[in-house]
C-alpha cells in the first residue's frame, strides 16, 4: 500500500494505492451502493462457525458500509471519492476535498 497527498489553493487530494488483485467494473459499481457484502458467499463447515464470536472480533467487517459512508462524507464536505481499479493490478482510492474556506458546516475556521 502506498499513499500520496497533495494540496494547494484548490484543496487537498489523498490517494491510497494497493497492488492487490484489483476489482472489476461490476464490483466497483456495487461498492458505492449501501450494504454491499464481501463475504456474502461464505460457506460454513460447522455450526460452531456460524455462532462464533466474529461480530465481537470484527464488528463492521464485510457489512458493506465503508465505501458508501466514505463517499457520503466526501460529498458532505463538497469533495469526492473516486475508485480506480484493474483486475490483477490493484486499486487506487482518491479522496479530494475543497479548501477549508469553502467548508459547508458551521465550525469556525482558525488560521
XYZ file of C-alpha atoms in Angstrom:
111
model
C 0.000 0.000 0.000
C 1.298 3.449 -0.916
C -0.176 6.846 -0.247
C 0.252 10.316 -1.670
C -1.194 13.647 -0.574
C -1.084 16.954 -2.373
C -2.610 20.261 -1.505
C -2.682 23.834 -2.574
C -5.121 26.646 -3.222
C -7.518 24.158 -4.746
C -7.939 21.934 -1.704
C -6.331 18.594 -0.989
C -6.238 15.177 -2.622
C -5.224 11.992 -0.854
C -4.611 8.868 -2.921
C -4.087 5.384 -1.496
C -2.936 2.623 -3.836
C -2.581 -1.095 -3.325
C -1.109 -3.731 -5.580
C -3.647 -6.395 -4.703
C -5.926 -8.333 -7.014
C -7.959 -5.316 -8.094
C -11.673 -5.277 -8.876
C -13.811 -5.405 -11.980
C -16.247 -2.663 -13.017
C -19.251 -4.581 -11.682
C -17.692 -4.813 -8.220
C -16.673 -1.133 -8.271
C -20.231 -0.124 -9.121
C -21.652 -2.330 -6.356
C -19.221 -0.892 -3.791
C -20.900 2.511 -3.901
C -24.305 1.058 -3.067
C -25.253 0.543 0.555
C -24.769 -2.838 2.149
C -22.509 -4.465 -0.399
C -21.143 -7.544 1.364
C -17.743 -9.008 0.547
C -18.294 -12.238 2.437
C -21.865 -12.981 1.385
C -20.765 -16.216 -0.314
C -19.050 -17.612 2.768
C -19.580 -21.340 3.223
C -19.871 -22.730 6.725
C -18.336 -26.084 7.594
C -19.593 -26.375 11.142
C -22.499 -24.988 13.123
C -19.937 -23.677 15.623
C -18.571 -21.354 12.913
C -21.997 -19.790 12.477
C -22.311 -18.847 16.135
C -18.726 -17.756 16.683
C -17.624 -14.519 18.222
C -16.820 -13.000 14.810
C -19.018 -9.909 15.424
C -17.023 -9.164 18.586
C -13.686 -9.522 16.777
C -14.613 -7.663 13.600
C -17.851 -5.768 14.302
C -18.003 -3.877 10.988
C -16.056 -6.160 8.677
C -17.819 -7.120 5.470
C -21.164 -5.414 6.132
C -20.778 -3.012 3.231
C -20.861 0.458 4.769
C -17.221 1.582 4.437
C -17.110 2.909 0.876
C -20.674 4.326 0.816
C -20.062 6.077 4.149
C -16.728 7.488 2.933
C -18.405 8.735 -0.241
C -21.212 10.301 1.802
C -18.696 12.177 3.968
C -16.727 13.348 0.924
C -19.938 14.618 -0.703
C -20.999 16.347 2.520
C -17.767 18.349 2.607
C -18.034 19.262 -1.089
C -15.441 16.742 -2.219
C -15.367 13.420 -3.984
C -14.207 9.844 -3.584
C -13.013 8.091 -6.716
C -12.084 4.427 -7.053
C -9.964 3.212 -9.955
C -9.174 -0.471 -10.181
C -7.936 -3.034 -12.660
C -8.219 -6.757 -12.102
C -4.770 -8.173 -11.394
C -3.164 -4.750 -10.908
C -4.688 -3.173 -7.799
C -6.857 -0.269 -6.730
C -6.394 3.469 -6.225
C -8.807 5.326 -3.924
C -8.612 9.131 -4.218
C -10.293 11.476 -1.749
C -10.472 15.110 -2.910
C -11.663 17.921 -0.662
C -12.054 21.652 -1.398
C -10.176 24.351 0.558
C -11.316 24.817 4.153
C -12.570 28.302 3.275
C -15.423 26.593 1.456
C -16.471 24.458 4.417
C -20.174 23.629 4.494
C -20.530 23.111 8.214
C -20.717 25.972 10.696
C -17.465 25.290 12.520
C -15.251 28.383 12.908
C -12.075 28.240 10.834
C -8.886 29.243 12.628
C -5.756 30.214 10.674
